[in-house]
C-alpha cells in the first residue's frame, strides 16, 4: 500500500523560476513530514521538514506547505538553481514509522 | 565530521549466495535504520535499532533477512539464499536518538543478484 505518493516522476523548470513539488498521503496518523534530496550515487540528504501542527515552514529558498484537510504537502524552491537538479523524496512519519514517496526528478535548466 | 558510511558500494552475487552489507553510523548516534530502495521507488523501511537491540524489524521481508548491531555502533545486514528480487540499493541511516531526530543517510550499497 502506497501511503505516500508523488504523482509527478519528473519536473523541468528554468533557472530563476519557482519549482513546485507535490506529495499526497493517505494516513491521517502521519504527524511529521520531510523532504529529502538525492544526487546520483549518494544517499538522500535531509532538506526541510514540517510538523502537523504547522501549515508552513520556510528555510531560505525552500518552503514546505502542509494542507492537512487535503492530505497534501508541497515543496517550493525559489529561485531555482541548476544545482537543485536532483531527485526529491517526500516522507511522512508517525509512531516510529516513516514512509517515502517514489520521488520526483527535478531538472533546472540554465 | 564523518557521515554515515556503507561498504561495499557495489555487490554482485549469484542467486542462492549469502551476502553481508555493513553500515558505520555517525559517531554518537544511538538510532540506526536500514532501508531498501528498488528502481523507481522511494526507500522502504526494513529495520530500526536503538542501541544494540532491534527495536522494530517489522519491515524485513522474510526470514532470509537479518541484521545485527552487537556493540551499538556498526551494523551488518545479512541476506541468506539471495534471490534476484533482492536486487536493490540498501540504504543505512542514523539519527541522534530516535525517530523524532533527523535521519542522515549513507550512500547505499547496490546489490545485484544474478
mmCIF file of C-alpha atoms in Angstrom:
data_model
loop_
_atom_site.group_PDB
_atom_site.id
_atom_site.type_symbol
_atom_site.label_atom_id
_atom_site.label_comp_id
_atom_site.label_asym_id
_atom_site.label_seq_id
_atom_site.Cartn_x
_atom_site.Cartn_y
_atom_site.Cartn_z
ATOM 1 C CA UNK A 1 0.000 0.000 0.000
ATOM 2 C CA UNK A 2 1.424 3.325 -1.061
ATOM 3 C CA UNK A 3 0.680 5.690 1.769
ATOM 4 C CA UNK A 4 2.815 8.478 0.347
ATOM 5 C CA UNK A 5 2.538 9.361 -3.319
ATOM 6 C CA UNK A 6 4.465 11.658 -5.587
ATOM 7 C CA UNK A 7 2.491 11.586 -8.786
ATOM 8 C CA UNK A 8 4.952 13.505 -10.923
ATOM 9 C CA UNK A 9 8.026 11.410 -11.706
ATOM 10 C CA UNK A 10 9.779 14.388 -13.242
ATOM 11 C CA UNK A 11 9.697 18.179 -13.403
ATOM 12 C CA UNK A 12 11.687 20.601 -15.520
ATOM 13 C CA UNK A 13 11.954 24.327 -14.775
ATOM 14 C CA UNK A 14 14.028 27.244 -15.946
ATOM 15 C CA UNK A 15 16.728 28.690 -13.724
ATOM 16 C CA UNK A 16 15.373 31.536 -11.601
ATOM 17 C CA UNK A 17 11.777 30.282 -11.738
ATOM 18 C CA UNK A 18 9.832 28.557 -9.000
ATOM 19 C CA UNK A 19 9.867 24.765 -8.656
ATOM 20 C CA UNK A 20 6.828 23.202 -7.003
ATOM 21 C CA UNK A 21 6.998 19.547 -5.991
ATOM 22 C CA UNK A 22 3.868 17.851 -4.735
ATOM 23 C CA UNK A 23 3.154 14.972 -2.385
ATOM 24 C CA UNK A 24 -0.070 13.312 -1.226
ATOM 25 C CA UNK A 25 -0.578 10.962 1.694
ATOM 26 C CA UNK A 26 -3.415 8.739 2.835
ATOM 27 C CA UNK A 27 -2.701 8.019 6.501
ATOM 28 C CA UNK A 28 -4.127 10.724 8.772
ATOM 29 C CA UNK A 29 -1.908 9.469 11.629
ATOM 30 C CA UNK A 30 1.203 10.952 9.994
ATOM 31 C CA UNK A 31 2.339 13.876 12.125
ATOM 32 C CA UNK A 32 5.715 14.824 10.701
ATOM 33 C CA UNK A 33 6.658 15.375 7.087
ATOM 34 C CA UNK A 34 10.060 15.687 5.473
ATOM 35 C CA UNK A 35 11.668 16.367 2.128
ATOM 36 C CA UNK A 36 14.914 14.692 1.139
ATOM 37 C CA UNK A 37 17.102 15.468 -1.851
ATOM 38 C CA UNK A 38 19.163 12.812 -3.583
ATOM 39 C CA UNK A 39 22.038 13.150 -6.027
ATOM 40 C CA UNK A 40 23.208 10.132 -8.068
ATOM 41 C CA UNK A 41 25.376 7.665 -6.125
ATOM 42 C CA UNK A 42 24.662 9.445 -2.858
ATOM 43 C CA UNK A 43 22.198 8.790 -0.076
ATOM 44 C CA UNK A 44 19.194 11.053 0.471
ATOM 45 C CA UNK A 45 20.017 14.324 2.256
ATOM 46 C CA UNK A 46 17.543 15.958 4.618
ATOM 47 C CA UNK A 47 16.250 19.233 3.225
ATOM 48 C CA UNK A 48 13.332 20.555 5.253
ATOM 49 C CA UNK A 49 10.556 19.294 7.496
ATOM 50 C CA UNK A 50 7.209 20.328 8.922
ATOM 51 C CA UNK A 51 5.178 19.229 11.911
ATOM 52 C CA UNK A 52 1.470 18.584 11.506
ATOM 53 C CA UNK A 53 0.718 21.478 13.862
ATOM 54 C CA UNK A 54 2.042 23.928 11.269
ATOM 55 C CA UNK A 55 0.993 24.721 7.732
ATOM 56 C CA UNK A 56 4.196 26.335 6.515
ATOM 57 C CA UNK A 57 7.911 26.126 7.175
ATOM 58 C CA UNK A 58 10.494 28.223 5.389
ATOM 59 C CA UNK A 59 14.266 27.836 5.129
ATOM 60 C CA UNK A 60 15.986 30.138 2.691
ATOM 61 C CA UNK A 61 14.892 29.308 -0.843
ATOM 62 C CA UNK A 62 12.892 26.281 0.361
ATOM 63 C CA UNK A 63 9.355 26.401 1.736
ATOM 64 C CA UNK A 64 7.167 23.448 2.627
ATOM 65 C CA UNK A 65 3.387 23.846 2.771
ATOM 66 C CA UNK A 66 1.086 21.377 4.507
ATOM 67 C CA UNK A 67 -2.646 21.083 3.857
ATOM 68 C CA UNK A 68 -3.906 18.524 6.374
ATOM 69 C CA UNK A 69 -7.502 18.539 5.188
ATOM 70 C CA UNK A 70 -6.354 17.645 1.687
ATOM 71 C CA UNK A 71 -3.552 15.376 2.965
ATOM 72 C CA UNK A 72 -1.214 17.223 0.672
ATOM 73 C CA UNK A 73 2.161 18.858 1.024
ATOM 74 C CA UNK A 74 4.344 20.717 -1.395
ATOM 75 C CA UNK A 75 7.895 21.938 -1.601
ATOM 76 C CA UNK A 76 8.566 25.313 -3.224
ATOM 77 C CA UNK A 77 12.041 26.241 -4.369
ATOM 78 C CA UNK A 78 12.506 29.831 -5.421
ATOM 79 C CA UNK A 79 14.546 30.882 -7.222
ATOM 80 C CA UNK A 80 15.515 27.509 -8.699
ATOM 81 C CA UNK A 81 19.183 26.936 -9.449
ATOM 82 C CA UNK A 82 20.895 24.334 -11.673
ATOM 83 C CA UNK A 83 22.451 22.809 -8.523
ATOM 84 C CA UNK A 84 18.947 21.979 -7.311
ATOM 85 C CA UNK A 85 18.696 19.336 -10.029
ATOM 86 C CA UNK A 86 18.224 16.066 -8.128
ATOM 87 C CA UNK A 87 15.577 13.562 -7.104
ATOM 88 C CA UNK A 88 13.340 14.839 -4.302
ATOM 89 C CA UNK A 89 11.635 12.420 -1.927
ATOM 90 C CA UNK A 90 8.721 13.283 0.267
ATOM 91 C CA UNK A 91 8.466 11.323 3.553
ATOM 92 C CA UNK A 92 5.815 11.074 6.253
ATOM 93 C CA UNK A 93 6.343 9.835 9.782
ATOM 94 C CA UNK A 94 4.190 8.581 12.670
ATOM 95 C CA UNK A 95 4.653 6.166 15.579
ATOM 96 C CA UNK A 96 8.186 5.083 14.749
ATOM 97 C CA UNK A 97 7.387 4.569 11.099
ATOM 98 C CA UNK A 98 8.452 6.566 8.066
ATOM 99 C CA UNK A 99 7.163 6.126 4.544
ATOM 100 C CA UNK A 100 8.683 7.619 1.429
ATOM 101 C CA UNK A 101 7.197 8.602 -1.888
ATOM 102 C CA UNK A 102 8.720 7.332 -5.120
ATOM 103 C CA UNK A 103 10.470 10.628 -5.793
ATOM 104 C CA UNK A 104 10.334 13.428 -8.353
ATOM 105 C CA UNK A 105 13.312 14.136 -10.568
ATOM 106 C CA UNK A 106 13.798 17.899 -10.809
ATOM 107 C CA UNK A 107 15.832 19.359 -13.645
ATOM 108 C CA UNK A 108 16.668 23.049 -13.521
ATOM 109 C CA UNK A 109 17.813 24.335 -16.902
ATOM 110 C CA UNK A 110 20.295 27.209 -17.115
ATOM 111 C CA UNK B 1 32.741 15.147 10.885
ATOM 112 C CA UNK B 2 32.344 11.818 9.120
ATOM 113 C CA UNK B 3 28.921 10.911 7.834
ATOM 114 C CA UNK B 4 27.313 7.501 7.535
ATOM 115 C CA UNK B 5 29.444 5.112 5.519
ATOM 116 C CA UNK B 6 28.450 1.854 3.873
ATOM 117 C CA UNK B 7 30.528 -0.943 2.428
ATOM 118 C CA UNK B 8 30.746 -2.273 -0.158
ATOM 119 C CA UNK B 9 29.383 0.355 -2.500
ATOM 120 C CA UNK B 10 28.523 -2.360 -5.008
ATOM 121 C CA UNK B 11 27.984 -6.073 -4.559
ATOM 122 C CA UNK B 12 27.287 -8.575 -7.314
ATOM 123 C CA UNK B 13 26.388 -12.075 -6.247
ATOM 124 C CA UNK B 14 24.773 -15.184 -7.619
ATOM 125 C CA UNK B 15 21.325 -16.432 -6.728
ATOM 126 C CA UNK B 16 21.422 -18.562 -3.608
ATOM 127 C CA UNK B 17 24.540 -16.981 -2.119
ATOM 128 C CA UNK B 18 24.896 -15.233 1.250
ATOM 129 C CA UNK B 19 25.807 -11.539 1.500
ATOM 130 C CA UNK B 20 26.665 -9.110 4.274
ATOM 131 C CA UNK B 21 26.295 -5.357 3.979
ATOM 132 C CA UNK B 22 27.977 -3.081 6.501
ATOM 133 C CA UNK B 23 26.956 0.287 7.911
ATOM 134 C CA UNK B 24 29.049 2.681 10.006
ATOM 135 C CA UNK B 25 26.755 5.286 11.542
ATOM 136 C CA UNK B 26 27.672 8.771 12.668
ATOM 137 C CA UNK B 27 29.586 8.583 15.930
ATOM 138 C CA UNK B 28 27.311 9.068 18.915
ATOM 139 C CA UNK B 29 24.086 8.259 17.063
ATOM 140 C CA UNK B 30 22.142 5.658 19.002
ATOM 141 C CA UNK B 31 19.470 5.040 16.378
ATOM 142 C CA UNK B 32 20.230 3.177 13.148
ATOM 143 C CA UNK B 33 17.906 2.280 10.286
ATOM 144 C CA UNK B 34 18.102 0.062 7.222
ATOM 145 C CA UNK B 35 16.053 0.794 4.110
ATOM 146 C CA UNK B 36 15.801 -0.841 0.706
ATOM 147 C CA UNK B 37 15.274 1.180 -2.451
ATOM 148 C CA UNK B 38 14.165 -0.603 -5.588
ATOM 149 C CA UNK B 39 14.389 1.023 -9.005
ATOM 150 C CA UNK B 40 11.882 3.837 -9.408
ATOM 151 C CA UNK B 41 10.745 3.648 -5.783
ATOM 152 C CA UNK B 42 11.437 5.520 -2.596
ATOM 153 C CA UNK B 43 13.303 3.975 0.335
ATOM 154 C CA UNK B 44 11.353 1.229 2.087
ATOM 155 C CA UNK B 45 11.901 0.672 5.815
ATOM 156 C CA UNK B 46 13.461 -2.636 6.858
ATOM 157 C CA UNK B 47 14.660 -2.446 10.476
ATOM 158 C CA UNK B 48 15.388 0.056 13.252
ATOM 159 C CA UNK B 49 17.967 -0.312 16.002
ATOM 160 C CA UNK B 50 18.012 1.609 19.244
ATOM 161 C CA UNK B 51 21.435 0.909 20.700
ATOM 162 C CA UNK B 52 22.243 -2.782 20.328
ATOM 163 C CA UNK B 53 18.672 -4.010 20.082
ATOM 164 C CA UNK B 54 16.357 -4.229 17.115
ATOM 165 C CA UNK B 55 13.510 -2.002 18.271
ATOM 166 C CA UNK B 56 11.450 -2.673 15.165
ATOM 167 C CA UNK B 57 12.141 -5.293 12.495
ATOM 168 C CA UNK B 58 8.662 -5.257 11.006
ATOM 169 C CA UNK B 59 9.956 -4.184 7.595
ATOM 170 C CA UNK B 60 12.169 -7.209 6.988
ATOM 171 C CA UNK B 61 10.504 -9.021 4.056
ATOM 172 C CA UNK B 62 11.150 -12.573 5.253
ATOM 173 C CA UNK B 63 13.423 -14.697 7.429
ATOM 174 C CA UNK B 64 16.230 -14.633 4.875
ATOM 175 C CA UNK B 65 16.968 -11.123 6.066
ATOM 176 C CA UNK B 66 18.665 -10.476 9.398
ATOM 177 C CA UNK B 67 20.562 -7.545 10.886
ATOM 178 C CA UNK B 68 22.789 -7.108 13.915
ATOM 179 C CA UNK B 69 24.374 -4.246 15.791
ATOM 180 C CA UNK B 70 26.338 -6.022 18.541
ATOM 181 C CA UNK B 71 28.121 -3.035 20.068
ATOM 182 C CA UNK B 72 25.588 -0.348 19.353
ATOM 183 C CA UNK B 73 27.595 1.207 16.546
ATOM 184 C CA UNK B 74 28.389 -0.697 13.327
ATOM 185 C CA UNK B 75 25.528 -2.713 11.879
ATOM 186 C CA UNK B 76 25.519 -5.582 9.400
ATOM 187 C CA UNK B 77 22.575 -6.542 7.215
ATOM 188 C CA UNK B 78 22.724 -10.220 6.298
ATOM 189 C CA UNK B 79 20.811 -11.817 3.446
ATOM 190 C CA UNK B 80 20.739 -15.580 3.070
ATOM 191 C CA UNK B 81 19.931 -17.546 -0.091
ATOM 192 C CA UNK B 82 19.729 -14.376 -2.160
ATOM 193 C CA UNK B 83 17.088 -14.108 -4.870
ATOM 194 C CA UNK B 84 17.018 -11.929 -7.969
ATOM 195 C CA UNK B 85 14.226 -9.899 -6.375
ATOM 196 C CA UNK B 86 16.628 -8.839 -3.614
ATOM 197 C CA UNK B 87 18.482 -6.661 -6.129
ATOM 198 C CA UNK B 88 18.187 -3.071 -4.893
ATOM 199 C CA UNK B 89 20.106 -0.278 -3.203
ATOM 200 C CA UNK B 90 20.317 -0.886 0.521
ATOM 201 C CA UNK B 91 20.477 2.353 2.478
ATOM 202 C CA UNK B 92 21.536 2.832 6.064
ATOM 203 C CA UNK B 93 20.703 5.911 8.130
ATOM 204 C CA UNK B 94 21.413 7.034 11.663
ATOM 205 C CA UNK B 95 19.937 9.626 13.963
ATOM 206 C CA UNK B 96 20.951 11.011 17.326
ATOM 207 C CA UNK B 97 18.320 9.364 19.492
ATOM 208 C CA UNK B 98 15.336 8.083 17.533
ATOM 209 C CA UNK B 99 12.564 8.667 15.033
ATOM 210 C CA UNK B 100 11.982 12.301 16.039
ATOM 211 C CA UNK B 101 15.540 13.225 15.076
ATOM 212 C CA UNK B 102 16.758 13.875 11.546
ATOM 213 C CA UNK B 103 17.996 10.762 9.782
ATOM 214 C CA UNK B 104 21.322 11.000 7.967
ATOM 215 C CA UNK B 105 21.743 8.531 5.144
ATOM 216 C CA UNK B 106 24.779 6.736 3.821
ATOM 217 C CA UNK B 107 25.470 6.413 0.080
ATOM 218 C CA UNK B 108 23.978 2.932 -0.033
ATOM 219 C CA UNK B 109 25.133 -0.469 -1.250
ATOM 220 C CA UNK B 110 23.898 -1.514 -4.682
ATOM 221 C CA UNK B 111 23.210 -5.243 -4.543
ATOM 222 C CA UNK B 112 22.806 -7.148 -7.807
ATOM 223 C CA UNK B 113 21.752 -10.781 -7.668
ATOM 224 C CA UNK B 114 22.378 -12.603 -10.944
#
